Structures are given as structure tokens and as C-alpha cells.
PDB file of C-alpha atoms in Angstrom:
ATOM      1  CA  UNK A 499      18.670  -6.498 -18.847  1.00 50.00           C
ATOM      2  CA  UNK A 500      19.139  -2.793 -18.198  1.00 51.00           C
ATOM      3  CA  UNK A 501      17.397  -0.111 -20.252  1.00 50.00           C
ATOM      4  CA  UNK A 502      20.746   0.906 -21.745  1.00 51.00           C
ATOM      5  CA  UNK A 503      21.530  -2.646 -22.839  1.00 50.00           C
ATOM      6  CA  UNK A 504      18.053  -3.057 -24.279  1.00 49.00           C
ATOM      7  CA  UNK A 505      18.409   0.147 -26.297  1.00 48.00           C
ATOM      8  CA  UNK A 506      21.757  -1.014 -27.675  1.00 44.00           C
ATOM      9  CA  UNK A 507      20.293  -4.410 -28.574  1.00 47.00           C
ATOM     10  CA  UNK A 508      17.386  -2.783 -30.425  1.00 47.00           C
ATOM     11  CA  UNK A 509      19.837  -0.511 -32.208  1.00 50.00           C
ATOM     12  CA  UNK A 510      21.861  -3.509 -33.385  1.00 45.00           C
ATOM     13  CA  UNK A 511      18.690  -5.184 -34.694  1.00 44.00           C
ATOM     14  CA  UNK A 512      17.576  -2.007 -36.487  1.00 46.00           C
ATOM     15  CA  UNK A 513      20.995  -1.633 -38.088  1.00 44.00           C
ATOM     16  CA  UNK A 514      20.939  -5.236 -39.219  1.00 43.00           C
ATOM     17  CA  UNK A 515      17.537  -4.710 -40.822  1.00 47.00           C
ATOM     18  CA  UNK A 516      18.804  -1.729 -42.782  1.00 57.00           C
ATOM     19  CA  UNK A 517      21.584  -3.744 -44.398  1.00 63.00           C
ATOM     20  CA  UNK A 518      19.884  -5.551 -47.269  1.00 70.00           C
ATOM     21  CA  UNK A 519      21.135  -8.808 -48.658  1.00 82.00           C
ATOM     22  CA  UNK A 520      22.187  -8.781 -52.324  1.00 85.00           C
ATOM     23  CA  UNK A 521      19.325  -9.414 -54.704  1.00 92.00           C
ATOM     24  CA  UNK A 522      19.286 -12.703 -56.677  1.00 93.00           C
ATOM     25  CA  UNK A 523      21.535 -12.387 -59.730  1.00 92.00           C
ATOM     26  CA  UNK A 524      18.781 -13.623 -62.063  1.00 94.00           C
ATOM     27  CA  UNK A 525      16.255 -10.858 -61.322  1.00 95.00           C
ATOM     28  CA  UNK A 526      17.476  -8.740 -64.236  1.00 95.00           C
ATOM     29  CA  UNK A 527      17.143 -11.648 -66.663  1.00 95.00           C
ATOM     30  CA  UNK A 528      13.579 -12.374 -65.538  1.00 96.00           C
ATOM     31  CA  UNK A 529      12.607  -8.689 -65.771  1.00 96.00           C
ATOM     32  CA  UNK A 530      14.102  -8.430 -69.272  1.00 94.00           C
ATOM     33  CA  UNK A 531      12.348 -11.629 -70.415  1.00 95.00           C
ATOM     34  CA  UNK A 532       8.960 -10.328 -69.260  1.00 94.00           C
ATOM     35  CA  UNK A 533       9.526  -6.980 -70.966  1.00 92.00           C
ATOM     36  CA  UNK A 534      10.806  -8.515 -74.215  1.00 90.00           C
ATOM     37  CA  UNK A 535       7.831 -10.890 -74.418  1.00 91.00           C
ATOM     38  CA  UNK A 536       5.430  -7.933 -74.331  1.00 90.00           C
ATOM     39  CA  UNK A 537       7.322  -5.855 -76.893  1.00 86.00           C
ATOM     40  CA  UNK A 538       8.366  -8.727 -79.172  1.00 87.00           C
ATOM     41  CA  UNK A 539       6.244  -7.595 -82.170  1.00 87.00           C
ATOM     42  CA  UNK A 540       8.059  -4.245 -82.231  1.00 81.00           C
ATOM     43  CA  UNK A 541      11.459  -5.917 -81.970  1.00 79.00           C
ATOM     44  CA  UNK A 542      10.496  -8.280 -84.789  1.00 82.00           C
ATOM     45  CA  UNK A 543       9.519  -5.325 -86.972  1.00 82.00           C
ATOM     46  CA  UNK A 544      12.754  -3.490 -86.189  1.00 76.00           C
ATOM     47  CA  UNK A 545      14.894  -6.467 -87.255  1.00 74.00           C
ATOM     48  CA  UNK A 546      12.935  -6.938 -90.469  1.00 75.00           C
ATOM     49  CA  UNK A 547      13.242  -3.255 -91.344  1.00 77.00           C
ATOM     50  CA  UNK A 548      16.994  -3.400 -90.823  1.00 69.00           C
ATOM     51  CA  UNK A 549      17.571  -6.681 -92.643  1.00 65.00           C
ATOM     52  CA  UNK A 550      15.042  -6.496 -95.472  1.00 63.00           C
ATOM     53  CA  UNK A 551      13.713  -4.090 -98.058  1.00 62.00           C
ATOM     54  CA  UNK A 552      10.759  -2.967 -95.936  1.00 64.00           C
ATOM     55  CA  UNK A 553      10.605   0.811 -95.683  1.00 67.00           C
ATOM     56  CA  UNK A 554       8.115   1.721 -92.965  1.00 77.00           C
ATOM     57  CA  UNK A 555       7.177   0.278 -89.588  1.00 79.00           C
ATOM     58  CA  UNK A 556       3.402   0.139 -90.120  1.00 82.00           C
ATOM     59  CA  UNK A 557       3.800  -1.358 -93.591  1.00 81.00           C
ATOM     60  CA  UNK A 558       6.119  -4.019 -92.213  1.00 81.00           C
ATOM     61  CA  UNK A 559       3.641  -4.917 -89.440  1.00 84.00           C
ATOM     62  CA  UNK A 560       0.780  -5.142 -91.950  1.00 85.00           C
ATOM     63  CA  UNK A 561       2.910  -7.333 -94.211  1.00 81.00           C
ATOM     64  CA  UNK A 562       3.664  -9.710 -91.319  1.00 80.00           C
ATOM     65  CA  UNK A 563      -0.017  -9.967 -90.341  1.00 86.00           C
ATOM     66  CA  UNK A 564      -1.078 -10.426 -93.977  1.00 87.00           C
ATOM     67  CA  UNK A 565       1.409 -13.220 -94.664  1.00 81.00           C
ATOM     68  CA  UNK A 566       1.524 -15.012 -91.284  1.00 80.00           C
ATOM     69  CA  UNK A 567      -1.453 -13.733 -89.293  1.00 85.00           C
ATOM     70  CA  UNK A 568      -1.380 -12.065 -85.885  1.00 86.00           C
ATOM     71  CA  UNK A 569       0.553 -15.060 -84.590  1.00 85.00           C
ATOM     72  CA  UNK A 570       3.317 -14.062 -87.000  1.00 82.00           C
ATOM     73  CA  UNK A 571       4.052 -11.025 -84.835  1.00 86.00           C
ATOM     74  CA  UNK A 572       5.508 -13.467 -82.318  1.00 88.00           C
ATOM     75  CA  UNK A 573       7.749 -15.341 -84.746  1.00 83.00           C
ATOM     76  CA  UNK A 574      11.012 -16.296 -83.088  1.00 84.00           C
ATOM     77  CA  UNK A 575       9.884 -15.615 -79.519  1.00 91.00           C
ATOM     78  CA  UNK A 576      11.812 -18.654 -78.267  1.00 92.00           C
ATOM     79  CA  UNK A 577      14.979 -16.966 -79.538  1.00 91.00           C
ATOM     80  CA  UNK A 578      14.028 -13.831 -77.638  1.00 91.00           C
ATOM     81  CA  UNK A 579      13.638 -15.828 -74.426  1.00 94.00           C
ATOM     82  CA  UNK A 580      16.981 -17.557 -74.951  1.00 95.00           C
ATOM     83  CA  UNK A 581      18.654 -14.222 -75.591  1.00 93.00           C
ATOM     84  CA  UNK A 582      17.205 -12.527 -72.517  1.00 94.00           C
ATOM     85  CA  UNK A 583      18.059 -15.403 -70.175  1.00 94.00           C
ATOM     86  CA  UNK A 584      21.659 -15.408 -71.411  1.00 95.00           C
ATOM     87  CA  UNK A 585      22.609 -11.882 -72.475  1.00 95.00           C
ATOM     88  CA  UNK A 586      20.327  -9.862 -70.177  1.00 95.00           C
ATOM     89  CA  UNK A 587      20.816 -12.085 -67.152  1.00 96.00           C
ATOM     90  CA  UNK A 588      24.569 -11.775 -67.613  1.00 97.00           C
ATOM     91  CA  UNK A 589      24.591  -8.012 -68.181  1.00 96.00           C
ATOM     92  CA  UNK A 590      22.617  -7.139 -65.043  1.00 97.00           C
ATOM     93  CA  UNK A 591      24.761  -9.439 -62.929  1.00 96.00           C
ATOM     94  CA  UNK A 592      27.991  -8.143 -64.492  1.00 97.00           C
ATOM     95  CA  UNK A 593      26.863  -4.520 -64.099  1.00 97.00           C
ATOM     96  CA  UNK A 594      26.336  -4.914 -60.357  1.00 95.00           C
ATOM     97  CA  UNK A 595      29.693  -6.637 -59.998  1.00 96.00           C
ATOM     98  CA  UNK A 596      31.451  -4.043 -62.176  1.00 97.00           C
ATOM     99  CA  UNK A 597      30.060  -1.199 -60.058  1.00 96.00           C
ATOM    100  CA  UNK A 598      31.717  -2.787 -57.044  1.00 94.00           C
ATOM    101  CA  UNK A 599      35.028  -3.042 -58.915  1.00 95.00           C
ATOM    102  CA  UNK A 600      35.081   0.605 -60.072  1.00 95.00           C
ATOM    103  CA  UNK A 601      33.636   1.905 -56.806  1.00 94.00           C
ATOM    104  CA  UNK A 602      30.379   3.228 -58.279  1.00 92.00           C
ATOM    105  CA  UNK A 603      28.184   3.801 -55.243  1.00 87.00           C
ATOM    106  CA  UNK A 604      24.694   5.271 -54.896  1.00 83.00           C
ATOM    107  CA  UNK A 605      25.605   8.745 -56.162  1.00 86.00           C
ATOM    108  CA  UNK A 606      28.495   7.785 -58.431  1.00 92.00           C
ATOM    109  CA  UNK A 607      29.495  10.132 -61.280  1.00 93.00           C
ATOM    110  CA  UNK A 608      28.236   9.320 -64.766  1.00 92.00           C
ATOM    111  CA  UNK A 609      31.654   8.200 -66.027  1.00 94.00           C
ATOM    112  CA  UNK A 610      31.985   5.509 -63.356  1.00 96.00           C
ATOM    113  CA  UNK A 611      28.523   4.171 -64.139  1.00 96.00           C
ATOM    114  CA  UNK A 612      29.316   4.213 -67.869  1.00 95.00           C
ATOM    115  CA  UNK A 613      32.581   2.376 -67.224  1.00 97.00           C
ATOM    116  CA  UNK A 614      30.774  -0.296 -65.207  1.00 97.00           C
ATOM    117  CA  UNK A 615      28.144  -0.550 -67.935  1.00 96.00           C
ATOM    118  CA  UNK A 616      30.801  -0.915 -70.619  1.00 96.00           C
ATOM    119  CA  UNK A 617      32.526  -3.707 -68.689  1.00 97.00           C
ATOM    120  CA  UNK A 618      29.215  -5.530 -68.238  1.00 97.00           C
ATOM    121  CA  UNK A 619      28.309  -5.052 -71.894  1.00 96.00           C
ATOM    122  CA  UNK A 620      31.582  -6.532 -73.108  1.00 96.00           C
ATOM    123  CA  UNK A 621      31.060  -9.669 -71.036  1.00 97.00           C
ATOM    124  CA  UNK A 622      27.359 -10.080 -71.793  1.00 96.00           C
ATOM    125  CA  UNK A 623      27.751  -9.364 -75.505  1.00 95.00           C
ATOM    126  CA  UNK A 624      30.245 -12.212 -75.832  1.00 95.00           C
ATOM    127  CA  UNK A 625      28.281 -14.676 -73.684  1.00 95.00           C
ATOM    128  CA  UNK A 626      24.965 -13.917 -75.372  1.00 95.00           C
ATOM    129  CA  UNK A 627      26.202 -13.859 -78.980  1.00 95.00           C
ATOM    130  CA  UNK A 628      24.922 -17.336 -80.015  1.00 95.00           C
ATOM    131  CA  UNK A 629      21.444 -16.575 -78.666  1.00 94.00           C
ATOM    132  CA  UNK A 630      21.552 -13.172 -80.375  1.00 91.00           C
ATOM    133  CA  UNK A 631      22.197 -14.831 -83.759  1.00 92.00           C
ATOM    134  CA  UNK A 632      19.366 -17.301 -83.272  1.00 93.00           C
ATOM    135  CA  UNK A 633      16.965 -14.536 -82.224  1.00 89.00           C
ATOM    136  CA  UNK A 634      17.779 -12.390 -85.261  1.00 84.00           C
ATOM    137  CA  UNK A 635      17.495 -15.327 -87.668  1.00 88.00           C
ATOM    138  CA  UNK A 636      14.203 -16.533 -86.230  1.00 87.00           C
ATOM    139  CA  UNK A 637      12.763 -13.035 -86.433  1.00 80.00           C
ATOM    140  CA  UNK A 638      14.027 -12.321 -89.938  1.00 77.00           C
ATOM    141  CA  UNK A 639      13.267 -15.686 -91.532  1.00 80.00           C
ATOM    142  CA  UNK A 640       9.709 -15.049 -92.724  1.00 73.00           C
ATOM    143  CA  UNK A 641      10.756 -11.763 -94.317  1.00 69.00           C
ATOM    144  CA  UNK A 642      12.862 -13.776 -96.787  1.00 77.00           C
ATOM    145  CA  UNK A 643      11.660 -15.540 -99.953  1.00 80.00           C
ATOM    146  CA  UNK A 644      10.564 -19.141 -99.173  1.00 83.00           C
ATOM    147  CA  UNK A 645      13.571 -20.669-100.920  1.00 84.00           C
ATOM    148  CA  UNK A 646      15.998 -18.695 -98.745  1.00 84.00           C
ATOM    149  CA  UNK A 647      14.396 -19.370 -95.372  1.00 86.00           C
ATOM    150  CA  UNK A 648      16.261 -21.334 -92.703  1.00 88.00           C
ATOM    151  CA  UNK A 649      13.041 -22.709 -91.164  1.00 89.00           C
ATOM    152  CA  UNK A 650      14.364 -23.226 -87.642  1.00 91.00           C
ATOM    153  CA  UNK A 651      11.721 -24.926 -85.486  1.00 90.00           C
ATOM    154  CA  UNK A 652      12.781 -23.112 -82.324  1.00 92.00           C
ATOM    155  CA  UNK A 653      15.851 -21.615 -80.665  1.00 93.00           C
ATOM    156  CA  UNK A 654      17.395 -24.982 -79.752  1.00 94.00           C
ATOM    157  CA  UNK A 655      16.849 -26.421 -83.231  1.00 94.00           C
ATOM    158  CA  UNK A 656      18.474 -23.315 -84.668  1.00 93.00           C
ATOM    159  CA  UNK A 657      21.468 -23.600 -82.347  1.00 94.00           C
ATOM    160  CA  UNK A 658      22.061 -27.294 -83.158  1.00 95.00           C
ATOM    161  CA  UNK A 659      21.636 -26.744 -86.892  1.00 95.00           C
ATOM    162  CA  UNK A 660      24.025 -23.802 -86.912  1.00 93.00           C
ATOM    163  CA  UNK A 661      26.749 -25.890 -85.301  1.00 94.00           C
ATOM    164  CA  UNK A 662      26.047 -28.892 -87.546  1.00 94.00           C
ATOM    165  CA  UNK A 663      25.678 -27.032 -90.857  1.00 93.00           C
ATOM    166  CA  UNK A 664      28.012 -24.042 -90.395  1.00 92.00           C
ATOM    167  CA  UNK A 665      30.470 -25.211 -87.762  1.00 93.00           C
ATOM    168  CA  UNK A 666      31.115 -24.114 -84.195  1.00 94.00           C
ATOM    169  CA  UNK A 667      32.758 -20.928 -85.460  1.00 91.00           C
ATOM    170  CA  UNK A 668      29.355 -19.750 -86.713  1.00 91.00           C
ATOM    171  CA  UNK A 669      28.389 -19.075 -83.093  1.00 92.00           C
ATOM    172  CA  UNK A 670      30.831 -16.157 -83.194  1.00 92.00           C
ATOM    173  CA  UNK A 671      29.307 -14.617 -86.337  1.00 90.00           C
ATOM    174  CA  UNK A 672      29.003 -10.865 -85.810  1.00 85.00           C
ATOM    175  CA  UNK A 673      30.525 -11.064 -82.314  1.00 91.00           C
ATOM    176  CA  UNK A 674      32.522  -7.858 -82.858  1.00 87.00           C
ATOM    177  CA  UNK A 675      29.548  -5.599 -83.681  1.00 81.00           C
ATOM    178  CA  UNK A 676      27.448  -7.405 -81.078  1.00 86.00           C
ATOM    179  CA  UNK A 677      29.951  -6.845 -78.271  1.00 92.00           C
ATOM    180  CA  UNK A 678      30.418  -3.238 -79.399  1.00 87.00           C
ATOM    181  CA  UNK A 679      26.655  -2.708 -79.381  1.00 84.00           C
ATOM    182  CA  UNK A 680      26.353  -4.377 -75.973  1.00 91.00           C
ATOM    183  CA  UNK A 681      29.003  -2.045 -74.578  1.00 94.00           C
ATOM    184  CA  UNK A 682      27.139   0.965 -75.971  1.00 92.00           C
ATOM    185  CA  UNK A 683      23.778  -0.341 -74.756  1.00 92.00           C
ATOM    186  CA  UNK A 684      24.858  -0.983 -71.196  1.00 94.00           C
ATOM    187  CA  UNK A 685      26.904   2.200 -70.928  1.00 94.00           C
ATOM    188  CA  UNK A 686      23.917   4.206 -72.169  1.00 93.00           C
ATOM    189  CA  UNK A 687      20.900   2.296 -70.827  1.00 95.00           C
ATOM    190  CA  UNK A 688      21.907   0.849 -67.444  1.00 96.00           C
ATOM    191  CA  UNK A 689      24.278   3.654 -66.540  1.00 95.00           C
ATOM    192  CA  UNK A 690      21.948   6.458 -67.638  1.00 95.00           C
ATOM    193  CA  UNK A 691      19.046   4.914 -65.718  1.00 97.00           C
ATOM    194  CA  UNK A 692      21.065   4.872 -62.514  1.00 96.00           C
ATOM    195  CA  UNK A 693      22.351   8.384 -63.214  1.00 95.00           C
ATOM    196  CA  UNK A 694      18.945   9.910 -64.014  1.00 96.00           C
ATOM    197  CA  UNK A 695      17.336   8.148 -61.069  1.00 96.00           C
ATOM    198  CA  UNK A 696      19.977   9.456 -58.650  1.00 94.00           C
ATOM    199  CA  UNK A 697      19.687  12.991 -60.046  1.00 95.00           C
ATOM    200  CA  UNK A 698      15.882  12.972 -59.844  1.00 95.00           C
ATOM    201  CA  UNK A 699      15.967  11.757 -56.245  1.00 94.00           C
ATOM    202  CA  UNK A 700      18.122  14.774 -55.352  1.00 93.00           C
ATOM    203  CA  UNK A 701      15.213  17.069 -56.236  1.00 93.00           C
ATOM    204  CA  UNK A 702      12.269  17.732 -53.906  1.00 92.00           C
ATOM    205  CA  UNK A 703       9.814  16.549 -56.583  1.00 91.00           C
ATOM    206  CA  UNK A 704      10.573  12.825 -56.638  1.00 92.00           C
ATOM    207  CA  UNK A 705      10.609   9.957 -54.171  1.00 92.00           C
ATOM    208  CA  UNK A 706      11.889   6.427 -54.837  1.00 92.00           C
ATOM    209  CA  UNK A 707       8.663   5.191 -56.403  1.00 93.00           C
ATOM    210  CA  UNK A 708       7.159   4.251 -59.755  1.00 94.00           C
ATOM    211  CA  UNK A 709       7.159   7.857 -60.974  1.00 95.00           C
ATOM    212  CA  UNK A 710      10.900   8.298 -60.687  1.00 96.00           C
ATOM    213  CA  UNK A 711      11.452   4.807 -62.121  1.00 96.00           C
ATOM    214  CA  UNK A 712       9.311   5.678 -65.139  1.00 97.00           C
ATOM    215  CA  UNK A 713      10.947   9.062 -65.765  1.00 96.00           C
ATOM    216  CA  UNK A 714      14.499   7.735 -65.448  1.00 97.00           C
ATOM    217  CA  UNK A 715      13.797   4.744 -67.684  1.00 97.00           C
ATOM    218  CA  UNK A 716      12.134   6.940 -70.341  1.00 96.00           C
ATOM    219  CA  UNK A 717      15.225   9.122 -70.532  1.00 95.00           C
ATOM    220  CA  UNK A 718      17.502   6.071 -70.556  1.00 96.00           C
ATOM    221  CA  UNK A 719      15.564   4.495 -73.433  1.00 94.00           C
ATOM    222  CA  UNK A 720      15.939   7.560 -75.652  1.00 90.00           C
ATOM    223  CA  UNK A 721      19.653   7.877 -74.942  1.00 91.00           C
ATOM    224  CA  UNK A 722      20.249   4.180 -75.566  1.00 92.00           C
ATOM    225  CA  UNK A 723      18.337   4.110 -78.876  1.00 89.00           C
ATOM    226  CA  UNK A 724      20.360   6.953 -80.358  1.00 83.00           C
ATOM    227  CA  UNK A 725      23.729   5.722 -79.132  1.00 85.00           C
ATOM    228  CA  UNK A 726      23.174   2.113 -80.229  1.00 83.00           C
ATOM    229  CA  UNK A 727      21.485   2.572 -83.605  1.00 83.00           C
ATOM    230  CA  UNK A 728      24.582   2.265 -85.880  1.00 80.00           C
ATOM    231  CA  UNK A 729      25.905  -0.885 -84.195  1.00 75.00           C
ATOM    232  CA  UNK A 730      22.406  -2.350 -84.024  1.00 77.00           C
ATOM    233  CA  UNK A 731      21.885  -2.007 -87.769  1.00 81.00           C
ATOM    234  CA  UNK A 732      25.275  -3.569 -88.570  1.00 78.00           C
ATOM    235  CA  UNK A 733      24.701  -6.410 -86.117  1.00 72.00           C
ATOM    236  CA  UNK A 734      21.319  -7.303 -87.636  1.00 73.00           C
ATOM    237  CA  UNK A 735      22.624  -7.239 -91.211  1.00 75.00           C
ATOM    238  CA  UNK A 736      25.706  -9.329 -90.459  1.00 73.00           C
ATOM    239  CA  UNK A 737      23.927 -11.903 -88.303  1.00 67.00           C
ATOM    240  CA  UNK A 738      21.069 -12.278 -90.762  1.00 64.00           C
ATOM    241  CA  UNK A 739      23.532 -13.213 -93.529  1.00 58.00           C
ATOM    242  CA  UNK A 740      24.125 -16.952 -93.902  1.00 56.00           C
ATOM    243  CA  UNK A 741      26.325 -17.280 -96.979  1.00 56.00           C
ATOM    244  CA  UNK A 742      30.102 -17.848 -96.830  1.00 55.00           C
ATOM    245  CA  UNK A 743      32.167 -14.687 -96.626  1.00 53.00           C
ATOM    246  CA  UNK A 744      29.074 -12.558 -96.028  1.00 52.00           C
ATOM    247  CA  UNK A 745      29.811 -11.725 -92.398  1.00 54.00           C
ATOM    248  CA  UNK A 746      32.562  -9.183 -93.004  1.00 65.00           C
ATOM    249  CA  UNK A 747      31.789  -5.981 -91.128  1.00 70.00           C
ATOM    250  CA  UNK A 748      33.753  -3.899 -93.641  1.00 76.00           C
ATOM    251  CA  UNK A 749      31.930  -5.502 -96.579  1.00 75.00           C
ATOM    252  CA  UNK A 750      28.545  -4.783 -95.026  1.00 75.00           C
ATOM    253  CA  UNK A 751      29.481  -1.154 -94.309  1.00 77.00           C
ATOM    254  CA  UNK A 752      30.789  -0.590 -97.837  1.00 78.00           C
ATOM    255  CA  UNK A 753      27.761  -2.122 -99.503  1.00 76.00           C
ATOM    256  CA  UNK A 754      25.321  -0.228 -97.277  1.00 76.00           C
ATOM    257  CA  UNK A 755      27.102   3.105 -97.766  1.00 79.00           C
ATOM    258  CA  UNK A 756      27.156   2.572-101.507  1.00 79.00           C
ATOM    259  CA  UNK A 757      23.469   1.735-101.825  1.00 78.00           C
ATOM    260  CA  UNK A 758      21.896   3.800 -99.034  1.00 81.00           C
ATOM    261  CA  UNK A 759      24.341   6.465 -97.851  1.00 79.00           C
ATOM    262  CA  UNK A 760      25.531   7.149 -94.281  1.00 77.00           C
ATOM    263  CA  UNK A 761      22.001   7.466 -92.883  1.00 75.00           C
ATOM    264  CA  UNK A 762      21.634   3.682 -93.192  1.00 78.00           C
ATOM    265  CA  UNK A 763      23.149   3.583 -89.694  1.00 79.00           C
ATOM    266  CA  UNK A 764      19.921   5.071 -88.345  1.00 81.00           C
ATOM    267  CA  UNK A 765      17.561   3.018 -90.459  1.00 81.00           C
ATOM    268  CA  UNK A 766      14.789   1.718 -88.258  1.00 78.00           C
ATOM    269  CA  UNK A 767      15.444   4.339 -85.528  1.00 82.00           C
ATOM    270  CA  UNK A 768      11.737   4.949 -84.953  1.00 83.00           C
ATOM    271  CA  UNK A 769      10.776   1.287 -84.557  1.00 76.00           C
ATOM    272  CA  UNK A 770      13.971   0.785 -82.550  1.00 79.00           C
ATOM    273  CA  UNK A 771      12.933   3.623 -80.230  1.00 85.00           C
ATOM    274  CA  UNK A 772       9.331   2.413 -80.221  1.00 79.00           C
ATOM    275  CA  UNK A 773      10.582  -1.013 -79.155  1.00 73.00           C
ATOM    276  CA  UNK A 774      13.431  -0.025 -76.861  1.00 83.00           C
ATOM    277  CA  UNK A 775      11.529   2.733 -75.071  1.00 89.00           C
ATOM    278  CA  UNK A 776       8.697   0.576 -73.703  1.00 88.00           C
ATOM    279  CA  UNK A 777      11.144  -2.299 -73.222  1.00 87.00           C
ATOM    280  CA  UNK A 778      13.453  -0.110 -71.150  1.00 93.00           C
ATOM    281  CA  UNK A 779      10.537   1.210 -69.108  1.00 95.00           C
ATOM    282  CA  UNK A 780       9.116  -2.280 -68.597  1.00 95.00           C
ATOM    283  CA  UNK A 781      12.508  -3.750 -67.692  1.00 95.00           C
ATOM    284  CA  UNK A 782      13.239  -1.235 -64.955  1.00 97.00           C
ATOM    285  CA  UNK A 783       9.679  -1.019 -63.624  1.00 96.00           C
ATOM    286  CA  UNK A 784       9.527  -4.823 -63.486  1.00 96.00           C
ATOM    287  CA  UNK A 785      12.989  -5.072 -61.946  1.00 96.00           C
ATOM    288  CA  UNK A 786      12.137  -2.537 -59.244  1.00 96.00           C
ATOM    289  CA  UNK A 787       8.922  -4.442 -58.454  1.00 95.00           C
ATOM    290  CA  UNK A 788      10.770  -7.754 -58.345  1.00 95.00           C
ATOM    291  CA  UNK A 789      13.166  -6.180 -55.869  1.00 94.00           C
ATOM    292  CA  UNK A 790      10.205  -4.956 -53.792  1.00 93.00           C
ATOM    293  CA  UNK A 791       8.709  -8.459 -53.830  1.00 94.00           C
ATOM    294  CA  UNK A 792      12.077  -9.910 -52.793  1.00 94.00           C
ATOM    295  CA  UNK A 793      12.266  -7.418 -49.903  1.00 91.00           C
ATOM    296  CA  UNK A 794       8.703  -8.302 -48.884  1.00 91.00           C
ATOM    297  CA  UNK A 795       9.414 -12.052 -48.944  1.00 90.00           C
ATOM    298  CA  UNK A 796      12.551 -11.494 -46.862  1.00 87.00           C
ATOM    299  CA  UNK A 797      10.705  -9.227 -44.470  1.00 83.00           C
ATOM    300  CA  UNK A 798      12.923  -6.245 -45.311  1.00 75.00           C
ATOM    301  CA  UNK A 799      10.002  -3.902 -45.956  1.00 63.00           C
TER     302      UNK A 799
END
């Protein structure tokens, strides 16, 4: 083989190496499950603040430990796992697919990323709604008086009992606020992470490493908490209700405005930020590392 032919052959091989295969669709779900398992106590506290009469984050945590022990901080973790492996798995997959549809490449404008995130959120919010209900109920159960508790054994027991006791339609309880929140979350969290990461990489101060991943995810977590707070509060209050006729979004808004004023929409912002911020950071840091491991296993690095 001539030197020219050899050079061309090497060039073809090098080009082939540069074109990476798509990452497994489930990587996002696994990353989110790992992150949510670590931050579960904060998520539990956020839900109980939103759905109960607890006033402060630290007081709520102390109350949980006093009544159920340290183990109580992980009440409902099976619901969290079910939610992440349905909702989060779906949203990361749908986000990647939506970016292809809207033509959001590496340096896409913010509006295209937000559009892709909104599309993914709408799909994932609908698919993950049953698991979302179970997660919220499992987390909020021990904050209720004993006579009002649902006492689900785990996420699967809760799912079967909901269908048996409340009908199949109960799986759609709060689906409107949940889908709306999912749209806001993905448009603000996933899209802003990609946007901030791309902008940071344009500067001479950052390379594609853990530092840029951390900075972009920190910014994304703050944006997402603020944007999603109103829908998050409504979703928790509606899903945590179990009586007939108690799932009306309008009824919940009216009652909350009457008793607490408009700032009820940001109730639990601090614990929500305290939970979402490390969760967002952990999700993206874990996801980036899972991608690196995938590249290493494939021999792409």
C-alpha cells in the first residue's frame, strides 16, 4: 500500500473514532436515581413543608427524626426510585430526541433548548405521573395523623391500592399541574444546563471538565427552583389529597390564597432549592461521568 493510501486509511479511521455512538437512553434515569437517593431526606422535607402545617425546614427534619428516627428521613424511597426510573429516564431520552427535532445543536440558542426541554417535559410529566403520586404520598404519609395515613408498604403496593380503591382514573390525579411543572423543570433545568455549559466553554477559563459541569449545574439548579416553585407547591398539595373532589386545581388555589396569600406559591423555596441544587449538581456530574465511563468501555477515549 502506498504512503498516500495509508494516510487516507488512517484518516478514515481517525474520523470514525471521532464520531461517537449515541449514549444509552437510560443513562439519565440512572444518574437521576443515584442523585435522588442521596438527597431524598431534603426532598422528603420539602414535600412535608408544602403539604402539611410545618413551618421551617430544620423543625420539619427534627420532627421526622423524633417521630420515626433517622430511618424516617428515607420514608418513601421506593417511590423516589420508581419516579426517577420512569419520569427522569423518559425526560432525558425525550430531551435528546427533541433537540434533534428542533435542530438544537452544540451551540444552539436558548430558545431552541427551552423548546426541546418543554417538549420532553410534557411527555415525561404524563408518563411519570402515577409514580409521582406514589412518591408524594409515601413521603407525606407520616406527616399526617395516624388515622389519616394511607400506610402503603412500598411503591408497588401503593400503585395497586390506588387502582383498586380509587379507580384507574386516580393515576391521572394532578396530571395537569404535574405536566406543567415538568415542562417548566425541563425547560429551565436541562436547557439552562446545556446553555450555561456552552457559554462557559466559549470563555478561556473553562474546559469540558468537572469544574464547568459543576458551575453550569449550580446555575441551572437555581433557575429551575425559582421557575418551578408555584407548580411544585400545587402539585404536592393536589396529589397529597385523597378525598373525593379534593383534586381540583382551582379549589386548591382558592383555598391557599384565602388562608396564606399569594406567597404560598413559594412556600418551601429554601428546602426546594436546598434539595434541587445538590440534586441538579449530582445528576449532571453523575451523568457526565457515566458518559465518560461509557466512552472508556467503548474505547472512545
